[in-house]
Short mmCIF file of N, CA and C in Angstrom, two decimals:
data_model
loop_
_atom_site.label_atom_id
_atom_site.label_comp_id
_atom_site.label_asym_id
_atom_site.label_seq_id
_atom_site.Cartn_x
_atom_site.Cartn_y
_atom_site.Cartn_z
N MET A 1 65.05 22.01 -36.18
CA MET A 1 66.43 22.34 -36.39
C MET A 1 66.98 23.26 -35.33
N GLU A 2 66.17 24.17 -34.85
CA GLU A 2 66.65 25.11 -33.83
C GLU A 2 67.09 24.42 -32.56
N PRO A 3 66.33 23.46 -32.04
CA PRO A 3 66.82 22.81 -30.79
C PRO A 3 68.16 22.11 -30.98
N LEU A 4 68.40 21.59 -32.15
CA LEU A 4 69.65 20.92 -32.43
C LEU A 4 70.80 21.92 -32.37
N LYS A 5 70.60 23.11 -32.96
CA LYS A 5 71.65 24.13 -32.96
C LYS A 5 71.90 24.62 -31.53
N SER A 6 70.85 24.86 -30.79
CA SER A 6 71.10 25.34 -29.43
C SER A 6 71.73 24.26 -28.57
N ASN A 7 71.37 23.03 -28.79
CA ASN A 7 72.00 21.89 -28.09
C ASN A 7 73.47 21.81 -28.50
N GLU A 8 73.75 22.02 -29.77
CA GLU A 8 75.13 22.02 -30.26
C GLU A 8 75.97 23.10 -29.59
N LEU A 9 75.40 24.30 -29.47
CA LEU A 9 76.09 25.40 -28.78
C LEU A 9 76.33 25.05 -27.31
N ASN A 10 75.33 24.45 -26.69
CA ASN A 10 75.45 24.04 -25.31
C ASN A 10 76.59 23.07 -25.15
N ASN A 11 76.67 22.06 -26.01
CA ASN A 11 77.74 21.08 -25.93
C ASN A 11 79.09 21.71 -26.14
N ASN A 12 79.19 22.65 -27.06
CA ASN A 12 80.46 23.34 -27.31
C ASN A 12 80.93 24.13 -26.11
N SER A 13 80.00 24.83 -25.46
CA SER A 13 80.41 25.61 -24.29
C SER A 13 80.76 24.72 -23.15
N GLU A 14 80.05 23.58 -22.99
CA GLU A 14 80.40 22.63 -21.94
C GLU A 14 81.76 22.00 -22.21
N LEU A 15 82.05 21.69 -23.47
CA LEU A 15 83.34 21.14 -23.83
C LEU A 15 84.45 22.14 -23.57
N LYS A 16 84.20 23.40 -23.88
CA LYS A 16 85.19 24.45 -23.63
C LYS A 16 85.46 24.59 -22.12
N ASN A 17 84.36 24.61 -21.31
CA ASN A 17 84.55 24.70 -19.86
C ASN A 17 85.27 23.51 -19.32
N ALA A 18 84.98 22.32 -19.80
CA ALA A 18 85.66 21.12 -19.33
C ALA A 18 87.14 21.18 -19.67
N ARG A 19 87.46 21.70 -20.89
CA ARG A 19 88.84 21.80 -21.28
C ARG A 19 89.58 22.84 -20.42
N LEU A 20 88.93 23.95 -20.13
CA LEU A 20 89.52 24.97 -19.28
C LEU A 20 89.79 24.47 -17.87
N ASN A 21 88.86 23.70 -17.35
CA ASN A 21 88.96 23.23 -15.99
C ASN A 21 89.58 21.84 -15.88
N ASN A 22 90.00 21.27 -16.99
CA ASN A 22 90.53 19.92 -17.02
C ASN A 22 89.56 18.94 -16.36
N GLY A 23 88.29 19.11 -16.62
CA GLY A 23 87.28 18.21 -16.13
C GLY A 23 86.83 18.46 -14.71
N SER A 24 87.42 19.36 -14.00
CA SER A 24 87.01 19.65 -12.64
C SER A 24 87.04 21.14 -12.38
N SER A 25 86.40 21.54 -11.31
CA SER A 25 86.44 22.96 -11.00
C SER A 25 87.81 23.33 -10.48
N PRO A 26 88.25 24.58 -10.74
CA PRO A 26 89.58 24.97 -10.29
C PRO A 26 89.64 25.06 -8.76
N LEU A 27 90.75 24.66 -8.24
CA LEU A 27 90.96 24.71 -6.80
C LEU A 27 91.62 26.01 -6.40
N LYS A 28 91.18 26.54 -5.28
CA LYS A 28 91.77 27.77 -4.77
C LYS A 28 93.06 27.42 -4.03
N PRO A 29 94.18 28.12 -4.37
CA PRO A 29 95.39 27.86 -3.62
C PRO A 29 95.24 28.29 -2.16
N SER A 30 95.88 27.56 -1.28
CA SER A 30 95.75 27.87 0.13
C SER A 30 96.43 29.21 0.44
N ALA A 31 95.97 29.84 1.48
CA ALA A 31 96.55 31.12 1.91
C ALA A 31 98.02 30.92 2.31
N ALA A 32 98.34 29.76 2.88
CA ALA A 32 99.69 29.48 3.28
C ALA A 32 100.64 29.40 2.07
N PHE A 33 100.16 28.76 1.02
CA PHE A 33 100.98 28.65 -0.22
C PHE A 33 101.16 30.01 -0.89
N VAL A 34 100.08 30.77 -0.95
CA VAL A 34 100.15 32.12 -1.53
C VAL A 34 101.12 32.98 -0.74
N GLY A 35 101.00 32.95 0.56
CA GLY A 35 101.87 33.74 1.42
C GLY A 35 103.34 33.31 1.33
N ALA A 36 103.55 31.99 1.31
CA ALA A 36 104.93 31.48 1.20
C ALA A 36 105.54 31.86 -0.15
N SER A 37 104.73 31.83 -1.19
CA SER A 37 105.25 32.20 -2.54
C SER A 37 105.66 33.67 -2.56
N TRP A 38 104.79 34.54 -2.05
CA TRP A 38 105.15 35.94 -2.04
C TRP A 38 106.37 36.22 -1.13
N MET A 39 106.42 35.55 0.00
CA MET A 39 107.50 35.72 0.93
C MET A 39 108.85 35.27 0.33
N THR A 40 108.85 34.15 -0.38
CA THR A 40 110.08 33.68 -1.00
C THR A 40 110.49 34.61 -2.16
N LEU A 41 109.51 35.15 -2.86
CA LEU A 41 109.87 36.11 -3.92
C LEU A 41 110.54 37.32 -3.31
N LEU A 42 109.96 37.86 -2.24
CA LEU A 42 110.54 39.05 -1.60
C LEU A 42 111.91 38.71 -0.99
N ILE A 43 112.04 37.54 -0.38
CA ILE A 43 113.34 37.15 0.19
C ILE A 43 114.40 37.01 -0.90
N GLY A 44 114.04 36.34 -2.00
CA GLY A 44 115.01 36.14 -3.11
C GLY A 44 115.43 37.43 -3.71
N MET A 45 114.48 38.31 -4.02
CA MET A 45 114.82 39.58 -4.67
C MET A 45 115.58 40.49 -3.70
N THR A 46 115.12 40.56 -2.46
CA THR A 46 115.74 41.44 -1.48
C THR A 46 117.15 41.00 -1.16
N SER A 47 117.35 39.70 -0.93
CA SER A 47 118.70 39.24 -0.63
C SER A 47 119.63 39.43 -1.81
N TYR A 48 119.17 39.22 -3.03
CA TYR A 48 119.99 39.43 -4.21
C TYR A 48 120.39 40.91 -4.29
N CYS A 49 119.43 41.82 -4.06
CA CYS A 49 119.73 43.26 -4.16
C CYS A 49 120.61 43.73 -2.99
N ILE A 50 120.42 43.18 -1.80
CA ILE A 50 121.30 43.54 -0.69
C ILE A 50 122.72 43.04 -0.97
N GLY A 51 122.80 41.84 -1.53
CA GLY A 51 124.14 41.33 -1.91
C GLY A 51 124.80 42.23 -2.94
N LEU A 52 124.05 42.72 -3.91
CA LEU A 52 124.58 43.63 -4.91
C LEU A 52 125.07 44.94 -4.25
N TYR A 53 124.25 45.46 -3.35
CA TYR A 53 124.56 46.72 -2.71
C TYR A 53 125.84 46.57 -1.86
N ASN A 54 126.02 45.47 -1.19
CA ASN A 54 127.16 45.28 -0.32
C ASN A 54 128.42 44.77 -1.02
N SER A 55 128.29 44.40 -2.29
CA SER A 55 129.45 43.84 -2.99
C SER A 55 130.39 44.97 -3.39
N ALA A 56 131.62 44.57 -3.67
CA ALA A 56 132.66 45.54 -4.01
C ALA A 56 132.83 45.64 -5.54
N MET A 57 131.70 45.50 -6.25
CA MET A 57 131.69 45.59 -7.71
C MET A 57 131.60 47.03 -8.14
N ALA A 58 132.00 47.24 -9.40
CA ALA A 58 131.77 48.55 -10.01
C ALA A 58 130.27 48.70 -10.30
N TYR A 59 129.84 49.93 -10.45
CA TYR A 59 128.41 50.17 -10.67
C TYR A 59 127.91 49.52 -11.96
N ASN A 60 128.73 49.47 -12.98
CA ASN A 60 128.27 48.84 -14.21
C ASN A 60 128.07 47.34 -14.02
N GLU A 61 128.87 46.68 -13.18
CA GLU A 61 128.63 45.27 -12.87
C GLU A 61 127.36 45.09 -12.08
N LYS A 62 127.16 45.94 -11.12
CA LYS A 62 125.92 45.87 -10.32
C LYS A 62 124.70 46.02 -11.21
N GLY A 63 124.80 46.97 -12.16
CA GLY A 63 123.69 47.17 -13.08
C GLY A 63 123.44 45.96 -13.97
N TYR A 64 124.52 45.31 -14.36
CA TYR A 64 124.41 44.09 -15.17
C TYR A 64 123.65 43.01 -14.40
N TYR A 65 124.08 42.76 -13.16
CA TYR A 65 123.42 41.73 -12.38
C TYR A 65 122.00 42.06 -12.01
N PHE A 66 121.70 43.32 -11.76
CA PHE A 66 120.35 43.74 -11.48
C PHE A 66 119.45 43.56 -12.71
N THR A 67 119.96 43.92 -13.86
CA THR A 67 119.22 43.74 -15.11
C THR A 67 118.96 42.27 -15.39
N ILE A 68 119.94 41.42 -15.10
CA ILE A 68 119.73 39.97 -15.28
C ILE A 68 118.62 39.47 -14.35
N LEU A 69 118.57 40.00 -13.13
CA LEU A 69 117.49 39.60 -12.22
C LEU A 69 116.14 39.97 -12.80
N LEU A 70 115.98 41.22 -13.23
CA LEU A 70 114.70 41.66 -13.79
C LEU A 70 114.33 40.89 -15.05
N PHE A 71 115.32 40.67 -15.90
CA PHE A 71 115.10 39.91 -17.15
C PHE A 71 114.69 38.48 -16.82
N GLY A 72 115.32 37.87 -15.87
CA GLY A 72 114.98 36.51 -15.48
C GLY A 72 113.57 36.42 -14.90
N LEU A 73 113.24 37.32 -14.02
CA LEU A 73 111.89 37.30 -13.42
C LEU A 73 110.82 37.45 -14.45
N PHE A 74 110.99 38.40 -15.37
CA PHE A 74 110.00 38.63 -16.43
C PHE A 74 109.88 37.38 -17.34
N SER A 75 111.03 36.80 -17.68
CA SER A 75 111.01 35.69 -18.63
C SER A 75 110.36 34.45 -18.05
N VAL A 76 110.60 34.14 -16.73
CA VAL A 76 109.96 32.94 -16.19
C VAL A 76 108.45 33.12 -16.04
N ILE A 77 108.01 34.35 -15.76
CA ILE A 77 106.57 34.58 -15.71
C ILE A 77 105.99 34.43 -17.10
N SER A 78 106.70 34.88 -18.10
CA SER A 78 106.23 34.71 -19.47
C SER A 78 106.16 33.24 -19.87
N VAL A 79 107.15 32.46 -19.49
CA VAL A 79 107.13 31.01 -19.78
C VAL A 79 105.94 30.36 -19.08
N GLN A 80 105.74 30.68 -17.81
CA GLN A 80 104.64 30.07 -17.05
C GLN A 80 103.30 30.40 -17.69
N LYS A 81 103.14 31.65 -18.08
CA LYS A 81 101.90 32.05 -18.70
C LYS A 81 101.65 31.36 -20.03
N SER A 82 102.67 31.29 -20.86
CA SER A 82 102.48 30.68 -22.18
C SER A 82 102.28 29.18 -22.08
N VAL A 83 102.96 28.51 -21.15
CA VAL A 83 102.74 27.07 -20.95
C VAL A 83 101.33 26.83 -20.46
N ARG A 84 100.89 27.63 -19.50
CA ARG A 84 99.54 27.47 -18.94
C ARG A 84 98.47 27.78 -19.97
N ASP A 85 98.70 28.82 -20.78
CA ASP A 85 97.74 29.14 -21.84
C ASP A 85 97.59 27.98 -22.79
N ARG A 86 98.69 27.38 -23.19
CA ARG A 86 98.62 26.24 -24.11
C ARG A 86 97.87 25.07 -23.51
N LEU A 87 98.10 24.81 -22.20
CA LEU A 87 97.41 23.71 -21.55
C LEU A 87 95.90 23.95 -21.49
N GLU A 88 95.50 25.21 -21.37
CA GLU A 88 94.07 25.55 -21.27
C GLU A 88 93.44 25.80 -22.63
N GLY A 89 94.19 25.62 -23.71
CA GLY A 89 93.62 25.77 -25.04
C GLY A 89 93.59 27.21 -25.52
N ILE A 90 94.25 28.10 -24.82
CA ILE A 90 94.31 29.50 -25.26
C ILE A 90 95.44 29.61 -26.28
N PRO A 91 95.17 30.19 -27.45
CA PRO A 91 96.23 30.22 -28.49
C PRO A 91 97.46 31.01 -28.05
N VAL A 92 98.61 30.43 -28.28
CA VAL A 92 99.89 31.07 -28.04
C VAL A 92 100.77 30.77 -29.26
N THR A 93 101.30 31.79 -29.89
CA THR A 93 102.11 31.51 -31.07
C THR A 93 103.42 30.79 -30.70
N ASP A 94 103.87 30.01 -31.63
CA ASP A 94 105.11 29.28 -31.43
C ASP A 94 106.30 30.25 -31.23
N LEU A 95 106.23 31.39 -31.89
CA LEU A 95 107.28 32.37 -31.78
C LEU A 95 107.36 32.91 -30.35
N TYR A 96 106.20 33.29 -29.80
CA TYR A 96 106.20 33.83 -28.42
C TYR A 96 106.64 32.74 -27.42
N TYR A 97 106.18 31.57 -27.62
CA TYR A 97 106.51 30.45 -26.73
C TYR A 97 108.00 30.18 -26.78
N SER A 98 108.58 30.21 -27.96
CA SER A 98 110.05 29.98 -28.12
C SER A 98 110.83 31.14 -27.53
N ILE A 99 110.39 32.36 -27.76
CA ILE A 99 111.11 33.51 -27.22
C ILE A 99 111.10 33.49 -25.69
N SER A 100 109.95 33.07 -25.10
CA SER A 100 109.87 33.00 -23.66
C SER A 100 110.88 32.01 -23.10
N TRP A 101 110.93 30.83 -23.70
CA TRP A 101 111.93 29.84 -23.23
C TRP A 101 113.34 30.31 -23.47
N PHE A 102 113.59 30.90 -24.68
CA PHE A 102 114.95 31.38 -24.95
C PHE A 102 115.39 32.46 -23.96
N SER A 103 114.50 33.37 -23.64
CA SER A 103 114.89 34.44 -22.71
C SER A 103 115.12 33.92 -21.29
N THR A 104 114.37 32.91 -20.90
CA THR A 104 114.59 32.31 -19.57
C THR A 104 115.99 31.63 -19.53
N ILE A 105 116.26 30.85 -20.55
CA ILE A 105 117.56 30.17 -20.62
C ILE A 105 118.70 31.19 -20.76
N ALA A 106 118.46 32.22 -21.56
CA ALA A 106 119.50 33.27 -21.73
C ALA A 106 119.80 33.98 -20.42
N SER A 107 118.78 34.29 -19.59
CA SER A 107 119.05 34.98 -18.34
C SER A 107 119.85 34.11 -17.40
N ILE A 108 119.57 32.83 -17.39
CA ILE A 108 120.35 31.92 -16.51
C ILE A 108 121.77 31.80 -17.03
N VAL A 109 121.95 31.65 -18.33
CA VAL A 109 123.29 31.52 -18.91
C VAL A 109 124.09 32.83 -18.69
N LEU A 110 123.44 33.95 -18.89
CA LEU A 110 124.15 35.23 -18.66
C LEU A 110 124.58 35.40 -17.20
N LEU A 111 123.73 34.95 -16.26
CA LEU A 111 124.16 35.01 -14.87
C LEU A 111 125.34 34.08 -14.62
N ILE A 112 125.31 32.89 -15.17
CA ILE A 112 126.38 31.93 -14.98
C ILE A 112 127.69 32.47 -15.57
N ILE A 113 127.61 33.03 -16.76
CA ILE A 113 128.83 33.60 -17.40
C ILE A 113 129.34 34.78 -16.55
N GLY A 114 128.46 35.62 -16.09
CA GLY A 114 128.86 36.76 -15.28
C GLY A 114 129.53 36.33 -14.00
N LEU A 115 128.93 35.37 -13.32
CA LEU A 115 129.51 34.89 -12.05
C LEU A 115 130.81 34.11 -12.28
N TRP A 116 130.88 33.40 -13.37
CA TRP A 116 132.11 32.66 -13.69
C TRP A 116 133.29 33.62 -13.88
N ASN A 117 133.06 34.74 -14.49
CA ASN A 117 134.14 35.70 -14.78
C ASN A 117 134.27 36.76 -13.71
N ALA A 118 133.44 36.76 -12.73
CA ALA A 118 133.49 37.82 -11.67
C ALA A 118 134.64 37.54 -10.71
N SER A 119 135.18 38.61 -10.16
CA SER A 119 136.22 38.49 -9.15
C SER A 119 135.59 38.46 -7.76
N LEU A 120 134.74 37.46 -7.56
CA LEU A 120 134.05 37.31 -6.29
C LEU A 120 134.50 36.01 -5.63
N LEU A 121 134.31 35.97 -4.32
CA LEU A 121 134.57 34.73 -3.61
C LEU A 121 133.57 33.69 -4.07
N LEU A 122 133.96 32.44 -3.94
CA LEU A 122 133.06 31.35 -4.31
C LEU A 122 131.76 31.40 -3.55
N SER A 123 131.82 31.76 -2.27
CA SER A 123 130.62 31.85 -1.45
C SER A 123 129.68 32.98 -1.97
N GLU A 124 130.28 34.06 -2.43
CA GLU A 124 129.44 35.14 -3.00
C GLU A 124 128.78 34.72 -4.29
N ARG A 125 129.51 34.00 -5.11
CA ARG A 125 128.97 33.48 -6.35
C ARG A 125 127.77 32.58 -6.07
N GLY A 126 127.98 31.69 -5.09
CA GLY A 126 126.89 30.80 -4.72
C GLY A 126 125.66 31.54 -4.16
N PHE A 127 125.96 32.57 -3.39
CA PHE A 127 124.88 33.38 -2.84
C PHE A 127 124.04 34.02 -3.94
N PHE A 128 124.72 34.64 -4.91
CA PHE A 128 123.96 35.25 -6.01
C PHE A 128 123.21 34.23 -6.82
N GLY A 129 123.82 33.09 -7.09
CA GLY A 129 123.16 32.03 -7.84
C GLY A 129 121.92 31.51 -7.12
N MET A 130 122.04 31.24 -5.83
CA MET A 130 120.91 30.73 -5.08
C MET A 130 119.80 31.79 -4.91
N SER A 131 120.16 33.01 -4.68
CA SER A 131 119.13 34.07 -4.56
C SER A 131 118.41 34.25 -5.89
N PHE A 132 119.14 34.14 -6.98
CA PHE A 132 118.56 34.26 -8.32
C PHE A 132 117.57 33.13 -8.57
N VAL A 133 117.98 31.91 -8.27
CA VAL A 133 117.11 30.74 -8.51
C VAL A 133 115.87 30.82 -7.58
N LEU A 134 116.06 31.23 -6.33
CA LEU A 134 114.94 31.40 -5.44
C LEU A 134 113.93 32.41 -5.99
N GLY A 135 114.44 33.54 -6.50
CA GLY A 135 113.59 34.55 -7.09
C GLY A 135 112.81 34.03 -8.29
N LEU A 136 113.52 33.30 -9.19
CA LEU A 136 112.87 32.81 -10.39
C LEU A 136 111.79 31.79 -10.04
N PHE A 137 112.11 30.86 -9.18
CA PHE A 137 111.13 29.82 -8.83
C PHE A 137 109.90 30.43 -8.12
N SER A 138 110.14 31.36 -7.22
CA SER A 138 109.03 31.95 -6.50
C SER A 138 108.19 32.84 -7.41
N ALA A 139 108.81 33.47 -8.43
CA ALA A 139 108.05 34.23 -9.39
C ALA A 139 107.09 33.32 -10.17
N LEU A 140 107.52 32.11 -10.49
CA LEU A 140 106.63 31.12 -11.10
C LEU A 140 105.45 30.82 -10.22
N ALA A 141 105.75 30.56 -8.92
CA ALA A 141 104.71 30.20 -7.98
C ALA A 141 103.70 31.35 -7.79
N VAL A 142 104.21 32.60 -7.70
CA VAL A 142 103.32 33.72 -7.52
C VAL A 142 102.43 33.90 -8.75
N GLN A 143 102.99 33.73 -9.96
CA GLN A 143 102.19 33.84 -11.19
C GLN A 143 101.13 32.76 -11.23
N LYS A 144 101.50 31.53 -10.84
CA LYS A 144 100.55 30.42 -10.81
C LYS A 144 99.43 30.70 -9.82
N ASN A 145 99.76 31.17 -8.62
CA ASN A 145 98.75 31.45 -7.64
C ASN A 145 97.83 32.59 -8.07
N THR A 146 98.40 33.62 -8.67
CA THR A 146 97.59 34.73 -9.14
C THR A 146 96.59 34.25 -10.19
N ARG A 147 97.07 33.42 -11.08
CA ARG A 147 96.18 32.92 -12.13
C ARG A 147 95.12 31.98 -11.57
N ASP A 148 95.55 31.10 -10.65
CA ASP A 148 94.58 30.17 -10.03
C ASP A 148 93.52 30.90 -9.27
N LEU A 149 93.91 31.93 -8.53
CA LEU A 149 92.92 32.70 -7.77
C LEU A 149 91.94 33.42 -8.69
N LYS A 150 92.46 33.99 -9.76
CA LYS A 150 91.60 34.68 -10.73
C LYS A 150 90.59 33.69 -11.37
N GLN A 151 91.13 32.52 -11.74
CA GLN A 151 90.23 31.52 -12.36
C GLN A 151 89.21 31.01 -11.35
N PHE A 152 89.62 30.80 -10.09
CA PHE A 152 88.70 30.35 -9.06
C PHE A 152 87.61 31.37 -8.83
N GLU A 153 87.98 32.66 -8.73
CA GLU A 153 87.00 33.70 -8.49
C GLU A 153 86.03 33.87 -9.68
N SER A 154 86.53 33.67 -10.91
CA SER A 154 85.66 33.86 -12.08
C SER A 154 84.65 32.70 -12.22
N THR A 155 85.00 31.49 -11.72
CA THR A 155 84.08 30.39 -11.85
C THR A 155 83.13 30.26 -10.66
N ASN A 156 83.46 30.95 -9.57
CA ASN A 156 82.61 30.85 -8.37
C ASN A 156 81.89 32.14 -8.04
N ILE A 157 81.57 32.88 -9.06
CA ILE A 157 80.85 34.16 -8.84
C ILE A 157 79.36 33.88 -8.86
#
Protein backbone atom coordinates (compact mmCIF):
# COMPACT_ATOMS: atom_id res chain seq x y z
CA MET A 1 0.00 0.00 0.00
CA GLU A 2 2.80 2.44 0.75
CA PRO A 3 4.24 2.45 -2.78
CA LEU A 4 0.80 3.20 -4.16
CA LYS A 5 0.40 6.21 -1.87
CA SER A 6 3.82 7.59 -2.67
CA ASN A 7 3.18 7.04 -6.37
CA GLU A 8 -0.16 8.83 -5.95
CA LEU A 9 1.59 11.79 -4.34
CA ASN A 10 4.15 11.81 -7.13
CA ASN A 11 1.42 11.90 -9.76
CA ASN A 12 -0.38 14.73 -7.94
CA SER A 13 2.75 16.87 -7.77
CA GLU A 14 3.53 16.15 -11.43
CA LEU A 15 -0.03 17.09 -12.36
CA LYS A 16 0.24 20.31 -10.36
CA ASN A 17 3.57 21.20 -12.02
CA ALA A 18 2.14 20.46 -15.46
CA ARG A 19 -0.85 22.67 -14.70
CA LEU A 20 1.38 25.50 -13.47
CA ASN A 21 3.62 25.29 -16.50
CA ASN A 22 0.84 24.51 -18.99
CA GLY A 23 2.70 21.37 -19.96
CA SER A 24 6.03 23.06 -20.65
CA SER A 25 8.73 24.85 -18.75
CA PRO A 26 8.24 28.61 -18.39
CA LEU A 27 10.06 30.76 -20.88
CA LYS A 28 12.21 33.63 -19.77
CA PRO A 29 11.14 36.95 -21.30
CA SER A 30 13.83 38.53 -23.44
CA ALA A 31 15.84 41.41 -22.05
CA ALA A 32 14.62 43.55 -24.95
CA PHE A 33 10.97 42.96 -24.05
CA VAL A 34 11.58 43.58 -20.35
CA GLY A 35 13.47 46.78 -21.14
CA ALA A 36 10.85 47.97 -23.63
CA SER A 37 8.07 47.32 -21.11
CA TRP A 38 9.79 49.32 -18.38
CA MET A 39 10.69 52.08 -20.82
CA THR A 40 7.11 52.44 -22.08
CA LEU A 41 5.82 52.48 -18.51
CA LEU A 42 8.22 55.29 -17.63
CA ILE A 43 7.42 57.18 -20.85
CA GLY A 44 3.66 56.85 -20.31
CA MET A 45 3.73 57.91 -16.68
CA THR A 46 6.28 60.67 -17.18
CA SER A 47 4.58 62.18 -20.20
CA TYR A 48 1.20 62.09 -18.43
CA CYS A 49 2.69 63.82 -15.36
CA ILE A 50 4.57 66.40 -17.45
CA GLY A 51 1.34 67.11 -19.29
CA LEU A 52 -0.42 67.63 -15.96
CA TYR A 53 2.34 69.90 -14.72
CA ASN A 54 2.24 72.06 -17.86
CA SER A 55 -1.54 72.23 -18.15
CA ALA A 56 -3.51 75.29 -17.11
CA MET A 57 -5.79 73.29 -14.81
CA ALA A 58 -6.58 74.04 -11.20
CA TYR A 59 -4.70 71.97 -8.64
CA ASN A 60 -7.79 69.98 -7.74
CA GLU A 61 -8.19 68.94 -11.41
CA LYS A 62 -4.54 67.96 -11.60
CA GLY A 63 -4.99 65.89 -8.45
CA TYR A 64 -8.03 64.19 -9.96
CA TYR A 65 -6.15 63.18 -13.10
CA PHE A 66 -3.09 62.05 -11.14
CA THR A 67 -5.27 59.93 -8.86
CA ILE A 68 -6.96 58.38 -11.89
CA LEU A 69 -3.51 57.45 -13.26
CA LEU A 70 -2.49 55.75 -10.01
CA PHE A 71 -5.87 54.03 -9.68
CA GLY A 72 -5.69 52.78 -13.25
CA LEU A 73 -2.15 51.45 -12.92
CA PHE A 74 -2.97 49.58 -9.73
CA SER A 75 -6.21 48.15 -11.10
CA VAL A 76 -4.71 46.77 -14.35
CA ILE A 77 -1.92 45.09 -12.38
CA SER A 78 -4.57 43.57 -10.14
CA VAL A 79 -6.55 42.32 -13.15
CA GLN A 80 -3.44 40.80 -14.73
CA LYS A 81 -2.51 39.06 -11.50
CA SER A 82 -5.97 37.66 -10.85
CA VAL A 83 -6.40 36.46 -14.46
CA ARG A 84 -2.98 34.80 -14.39
CA ASP A 85 -3.65 33.23 -10.99
CA ARG A 86 -6.85 31.69 -12.28
CA LEU A 87 -5.09 30.31 -15.36
CA GLU A 88 -2.44 28.71 -13.16
CA GLY A 89 -4.99 27.18 -10.80
CA ILE A 90 -4.27 29.53 -7.90
CA PRO A 91 -7.53 30.30 -6.09
CA VAL A 92 -8.91 33.80 -6.65
CA THR A 93 -12.29 34.73 -5.24
CA ASP A 94 -14.97 35.87 -7.65
CA LEU A 95 -15.37 39.03 -5.57
CA TYR A 96 -11.71 40.05 -5.96
CA TYR A 97 -11.74 39.16 -9.65
CA SER A 98 -14.88 41.26 -10.20
CA ILE A 99 -13.58 44.20 -8.19
CA SER A 100 -10.35 44.16 -10.20
CA TRP A 101 -12.22 44.35 -13.49
CA PHE A 102 -14.67 46.93 -12.15
CA SER A 103 -11.88 49.20 -10.91
CA THR A 104 -10.05 48.98 -14.25
CA ILE A 105 -13.19 49.89 -16.17
CA ALA A 106 -14.04 52.60 -13.63
CA SER A 107 -10.62 54.25 -14.00
CA ILE A 108 -10.98 54.37 -17.77
CA VAL A 109 -14.55 55.69 -17.58
CA LEU A 110 -13.56 58.33 -15.01
CA LEU A 111 -10.74 59.51 -17.26
CA ILE A 112 -13.10 59.70 -20.24
CA ILE A 113 -15.71 61.64 -18.25
CA GLY A 114 -13.04 63.99 -16.90
CA LEU A 115 -11.56 64.65 -20.33
CA TRP A 116 -15.00 65.04 -21.91
CA ASN A 117 -15.90 67.80 -19.44
CA ALA A 118 -12.45 69.43 -19.29
CA SER A 119 -11.79 72.80 -20.86
CA LEU A 120 -8.79 71.46 -22.76
CA LEU A 121 -7.92 71.50 -26.42
CA LEU A 122 -8.80 68.34 -28.31
CA SER A 123 -5.08 67.63 -28.80
CA GLU A 124 -4.51 67.86 -25.04
CA ARG A 125 -7.37 65.47 -24.38
CA GLY A 126 -5.91 63.02 -26.87
CA PHE A 127 -2.48 63.38 -25.31
CA PHE A 128 -3.78 62.53 -21.83
CA GLY A 129 -5.83 59.64 -23.18
CA MET A 130 -2.93 58.12 -25.11
CA SER A 131 -0.44 58.60 -22.26
CA PHE A 132 -2.93 56.94 -19.91
CA VAL A 133 -3.47 53.96 -22.21
CA LEU A 134 0.29 53.61 -22.77
CA GLY A 135 0.84 53.56 -19.02
CA LEU A 136 -1.90 50.98 -18.40
CA PHE A 137 -0.77 48.64 -21.15
CA SER A 138 2.88 48.83 -20.17
CA ALA A 139 1.99 48.22 -16.51
CA LEU A 140 0.38 44.95 -17.65
CA ALA A 141 3.52 44.02 -19.57
CA VAL A 142 5.82 44.87 -16.64
CA GLN A 143 3.67 42.77 -14.27
CA LYS A 144 3.70 39.87 -16.74
CA ASN A 145 7.46 40.06 -17.18
CA THR A 146 8.05 40.27 -13.44
CA ARG A 147 5.92 37.22 -12.85
CA ASP A 148 7.45 35.28 -15.75
CA LEU A 149 10.97 36.02 -14.54
CA LYS A 150 10.10 34.95 -10.99
CA GLN A 151 8.53 31.72 -12.25
CA PHE A 152 11.49 31.03 -14.56
CA GLU A 153 13.98 31.57 -11.73
CA SER A 154 12.05 29.36 -9.31
CA THR A 155 11.88 26.43 -11.76
CA ASN A 156 15.50 26.70 -12.90
CA ILE A 157 17.24 26.80 -9.53
